[in-house]
Amino acid sequence: TQLLEQSPQFLSIQEGENLTVYCNSSSVFSSLQWYRQEPGEGPVLLVTVVTGGEVKKLKRLTFQFGDARKDSSLHITAAQPGDTGLYLCAGTLSGYSTLTFGKGTMLLVSP
Amino acid sequence: ETGVTQTPRHLVMGMTNKKSLKCEQHLGHNAMYWYKQSAKKPLELMFVYSLEERVENNSVPSRFSPECPNSSHLFLHLHTLQPEDSALYLCASSQEPASGGFFSTQYFGPGTRLTVL
């Protein structure tokens, strides 16, 4: 059983479309992070959320942490080919635990 | 060099070979990590070093042997690997508080793509 379930596993869309990817768990996380990984590279941090209900925006990306701190979503507006990559969510169960990663959502944005 | 670097970027080895992966962080961090990334699996944490001491070892087979000679360098020594060990091996570093804990941002290297024949 995965501690962090990400959905969908794969998403292929056209440039300009909007999309939402999800990260769900039955456990409560003290913090949750979203990373993007491009082919041949390591993951790069996009955002960290720590407060239940928190919403953070990064240009066309909107991140939300669930009120109960068990789930998170990433919404991309007007997707561009440069958004293509593997989106990973990772959470810390407590201040003294290491990161637990989900399997990721592979996003492909076609021109 | 900036950030986290890993060498080699690609490695092909036979099951009887001995090789080492190298990671170097140029960020002044005090914690370093080895992860394994396989297809259709989440990143698996293998080893954690904090202030050059190994603080976590997630039931990794003994054919993987980490070494952290100082806070900037991390090695993963490989011997008698199996084909199922083929994966992307990622190194990461972070700056953790003196009071303990691992909740800071982790900075990843580009990884070493390992193929075991």
Short mmCIF file of C-alpha atoms in Angstrom, two decimals:
data_model
loop_
_atom_site.label_atom_id
_atom_site.label_comp_id
_atom_site.label_asym_id
_atom_site.label_seq_id
_atom_site.Cartn_x
_atom_site.Cartn_y
_atom_site.Cartn_z
CA THR A 1 0.00 0.00 0.00
CA GLN A 2 1.34 3.37 -1.04
CA LEU A 3 1.49 6.02 1.66
CA LEU A 4 1.03 8.73 -0.96
CA GLU A 5 -1.21 7.99 -3.96
CA GLN A 6 -0.85 10.24 -6.97
CA SER A 7 -3.39 10.48 -9.76
CA PRO A 8 -3.54 10.31 -12.63
CA GLN A 9 -0.37 8.33 -13.32
CA PHE A 10 -0.12 9.75 -16.82
CA LEU A 11 -1.69 12.79 -18.47
CA SER A 12 -1.36 13.88 -22.09
CA ILE A 13 -2.91 17.22 -23.03
CA GLN A 14 -2.71 19.99 -25.63
CA GLU A 15 -1.05 23.32 -25.05
CA GLY A 16 -3.46 25.79 -23.48
CA GLU A 17 -5.52 23.27 -21.54
CA ASN A 18 -5.95 23.29 -17.77
CA LEU A 19 -5.24 20.29 -15.56
CA THR A 20 -5.23 19.13 -11.98
CA VAL A 21 -3.17 16.36 -10.42
CA TYR A 22 -3.77 14.90 -7.01
CA CYS A 23 -1.81 13.52 -4.10
CA ASN A 24 -3.80 11.62 -1.48
CA SER A 25 -3.08 9.78 1.73
CA SER A 26 -4.84 8.37 4.77
CA SER A 27 -2.03 9.77 6.92
CA VAL A 28 -1.57 13.28 8.23
CA PHE A 29 1.55 15.07 7.03
CA SER A 30 3.33 17.88 8.81
CA SER A 31 4.42 19.23 5.45
CA LEU A 32 4.09 18.33 1.81
CA GLN A 33 6.26 19.22 -1.15
CA TRP A 34 5.80 19.14 -4.90
CA TYR A 35 8.74 18.46 -7.20
CA ARG A 36 9.07 18.41 -10.99
CA GLN A 37 11.53 16.06 -12.63
CA GLU A 38 12.53 16.45 -16.26
CA PRO A 39 14.04 13.56 -18.26
CA GLY A 40 17.67 12.95 -17.35
CA GLU A 41 17.55 15.24 -14.34
CA GLY A 42 16.84 15.04 -10.64
CA PRO A 43 13.64 16.39 -9.05
CA VAL A 44 13.46 20.15 -8.49
CA LEU A 45 11.36 21.57 -5.67
CA LEU A 46 8.35 23.65 -6.75
CA VAL A 47 6.65 24.39 -3.43
CA THR A 48 6.30 23.38 0.21
CA VAL A 49 2.96 23.59 2.02
CA VAL A 50 2.69 23.23 5.78
CA THR A 51 -0.69 24.62 6.89
CA GLY A 52 -4.01 22.84 6.36
CA GLY A 53 -6.05 24.67 3.73
CA GLU A 54 -3.02 26.56 2.48
CA VAL A 55 -3.01 27.71 -1.15
CA LYS A 56 0.17 28.79 -2.91
CA LYS A 57 0.53 30.15 -6.41
CA LEU A 58 3.61 29.98 -8.60
CA LYS A 59 2.79 31.76 -11.89
CA ARG A 60 0.36 29.37 -13.66
CA LEU A 61 0.66 26.70 -10.95
CA THR A 62 -1.67 26.61 -7.94
CA PHE A 63 -0.97 24.28 -5.05
CA GLN A 64 -3.44 23.43 -2.31
CA PHE A 65 -2.96 21.53 0.93
CA GLY A 66 -6.09 19.83 2.27
CA ASP A 67 -7.67 21.09 5.48
CA ALA A 68 -6.83 17.83 7.24
CA ARG A 69 -3.28 17.81 5.80
CA LYS A 70 -3.87 14.41 4.17
CA ASP A 71 -4.06 15.48 0.55
CA SER A 72 -2.86 18.05 -1.92
CA SER A 73 -3.53 19.16 -5.46
CA LEU A 74 -1.61 20.92 -8.19
CA HIS A 75 -3.55 22.87 -10.79
CA ILE A 76 -1.88 24.17 -13.95
CA THR A 77 -3.60 26.85 -16.01
CA ALA A 78 -2.96 27.13 -19.75
CA ALA A 79 -0.35 24.37 -19.84
CA GLN A 80 2.72 24.85 -22.00
CA PRO A 81 5.14 22.28 -23.49
CA GLY A 82 7.71 23.44 -20.96
CA ASP A 83 5.47 22.05 -18.21
CA THR A 84 6.15 18.53 -19.45
CA GLY A 85 7.72 16.34 -16.78
CA LEU A 86 7.15 14.03 -13.85
CA TYR A 87 5.36 15.73 -10.96
CA LEU A 88 6.15 14.20 -7.59
CA CYS A 89 4.55 14.87 -4.25
CA ALA A 90 6.48 14.09 -1.10
CA GLY A 91 5.48 14.41 2.52
CA THR A 92 6.99 14.49 5.96
CA LEU A 93 4.96 12.58 8.54
CA SER A 94 6.56 14.42 11.43
CA GLY A 95 9.36 16.88 12.01
CA TYR A 96 11.74 13.99 12.59
CA SER A 97 10.97 11.81 9.60
CA THR A 98 12.44 11.79 6.14
CA LEU A 99 10.46 12.47 2.97
CA THR A 100 8.04 9.88 1.58
CA PHE A 101 7.43 10.16 -2.16
CA GLY A 102 4.48 9.25 -4.34
CA LYS A 103 4.99 7.47 -7.69
CA GLY A 104 4.38 10.69 -9.60
CA THR A 105 2.21 11.96 -12.43
CA MET A 106 3.86 12.05 -15.85
CA LEU A 107 2.56 15.10 -17.75
CA LEU A 108 3.01 15.52 -21.48
CA VAL A 109 1.95 18.82 -23.02
CA SER A 110 1.90 18.81 -26.81
CA PRO A 111 2.15 21.99 -28.93
CA GLU B 1 30.28 23.78 -9.87
CA THR B 2 27.03 24.61 -8.17
CA GLY B 3 24.30 22.58 -6.48
CA VAL B 4 24.62 18.82 -6.33
CA THR B 5 26.75 16.95 -8.85
CA GLN B 6 26.88 13.23 -9.52
CA THR B 7 29.34 11.12 -11.46
CA PRO B 8 29.20 9.15 -13.59
CA ARG B 9 25.92 10.10 -15.28
CA HIS B 10 25.65 6.67 -16.89
CA LEU B 11 27.14 3.34 -15.82
CA VAL B 12 26.87 -0.13 -17.30
CA MET B 13 28.32 -2.93 -15.24
CA GLY B 14 28.36 -6.69 -15.08
CA MET B 15 27.11 -8.60 -12.09
CA THR B 16 30.66 -9.35 -10.90
CA ASN B 17 32.00 -5.81 -11.22
CA LYS B 18 32.78 -3.36 -8.44
CA LYS B 19 32.06 0.28 -9.07
CA SER B 20 31.37 3.45 -7.09
CA LEU B 21 28.97 6.33 -7.55
CA LYS B 22 30.07 9.76 -6.41
CA CYS B 23 28.03 12.70 -5.19
CA GLU B 24 29.28 16.16 -4.24
CA GLN B 25 27.23 19.02 -2.85
CA HIS B 26 28.40 22.62 -3.09
CA LEU B 27 25.64 24.07 -0.91
CA GLY B 28 27.20 23.79 2.55
CA HIS B 29 24.48 21.37 3.69
CA ASN B 30 24.77 19.00 6.64
CA ALA B 31 22.67 16.05 5.42
CA MET B 32 23.04 13.86 2.33
CA TYR B 33 20.83 11.12 0.91
CA TRP B 34 20.88 8.26 -1.59
CA TYR B 35 17.64 7.40 -3.37
CA LYS B 36 16.79 4.69 -5.91
CA GLN B 37 14.28 5.54 -8.66
CA SER B 38 12.87 2.61 -10.62
CA ALA B 39 10.18 2.66 -13.27
CA LYS B 40 6.65 2.68 -11.86
CA LYS B 41 7.88 2.88 -8.27
CA PRO B 42 8.18 5.85 -5.94
CA LEU B 43 11.59 7.17 -5.00
CA GLU B 44 13.04 4.79 -2.43
CA LEU B 45 15.22 6.27 0.28
CA MET B 46 18.30 4.10 0.70
CA PHE B 47 20.63 5.90 3.09
CA VAL B 48 20.75 9.15 5.04
CA TYR B 49 23.83 10.80 6.46
CA SER B 50 23.56 13.67 8.90
CA LEU B 51 26.76 15.39 9.96
CA GLU B 52 28.65 12.52 8.34
CA GLU B 53 26.93 9.87 10.47
CA ARG B 54 24.61 7.34 8.91
CA VAL B 55 21.23 7.83 10.54
CA GLU B 56 19.02 5.71 8.31
CA ASN B 57 19.45 2.53 6.32
CA ASN B 58 16.21 1.29 4.83
CA SER B 59 16.91 -2.43 4.64
CA VAL B 60 19.16 -2.00 1.68
CA PRO B 61 21.06 -5.14 0.56
CA SER B 62 24.69 -5.30 1.61
CA ARG B 63 25.81 -5.20 -2.01
CA PHE B 64 25.24 -1.43 -1.67
CA SER B 65 27.72 0.23 0.67
CA PRO B 66 27.61 3.98 1.36
CA GLU B 67 30.50 6.14 2.47
CA CYS B 68 30.44 9.75 3.64
CA PRO B 69 34.02 10.97 4.21
CA ASN B 70 32.92 14.57 4.85
CA SER B 71 29.80 16.70 4.70
CA SER B 72 30.30 17.53 1.01
CA HIS B 73 30.93 14.08 -0.42
CA LEU B 74 28.91 10.89 -0.55
CA PHE B 75 29.75 7.63 -2.27
CA LEU B 76 27.79 4.50 -3.05
CA HIS B 77 29.99 1.46 -3.52
CA LEU B 78 28.49 -1.29 -5.63
CA HIS B 79 29.49 -4.93 -5.85
CA THR B 80 27.93 -8.13 -7.20
CA LEU B 81 24.77 -6.32 -8.23
CA GLN B 82 21.71 -7.95 -9.76
CA PRO B 83 19.86 -6.91 -12.93
CA GLU B 84 16.94 -5.70 -10.79
CA ASP B 85 19.31 -3.11 -9.30
CA SER B 86 19.22 -1.27 -12.63
CA ALA B 87 17.71 2.15 -11.89
CA LEU B 88 18.39 5.87 -11.58
CA TYR B 89 20.35 6.55 -8.40
CA LEU B 90 19.77 10.03 -7.05
CA CYS B 91 21.79 11.91 -4.47
CA ALA B 92 20.30 14.79 -2.49
CA SER B 93 21.37 17.17 0.22
CA SER B 94 19.63 19.44 2.71
CA GLN B 95 20.36 21.74 5.62
CA GLU B 96 18.72 20.35 8.71
CA PRO B 97 18.39 22.11 12.08
CA ALA B 98 20.83 21.29 14.86
CA SER B 99 17.90 20.11 16.97
CA GLY B 100 17.25 17.24 14.57
CA GLY B 101 14.65 16.39 11.97
CA PHE B 102 14.56 16.12 8.20
CA PHE B 103 11.95 18.55 6.99
CA SER B 104 14.01 20.94 4.96
CA THR B 105 14.05 21.24 1.21
CA GLN B 106 16.13 18.56 -0.46
CA TYR B 107 18.24 19.47 -3.46
CA PHE B 108 18.79 16.64 -5.91
CA GLY B 109 21.60 15.86 -8.28
CA PRO B 110 20.95 14.74 -11.87
CA GLY B 111 21.35 11.07 -11.00
CA THR B 112 23.41 8.16 -12.26
CA ARG B 113 21.59 5.85 -14.70
CA LEU B 114 22.83 2.37 -13.75
CA THR B 115 22.37 -0.69 -15.92
CA VAL B 116 23.39 -4.10 -14.58
CA LEU B 117 23.87 -6.76 -17.23
#
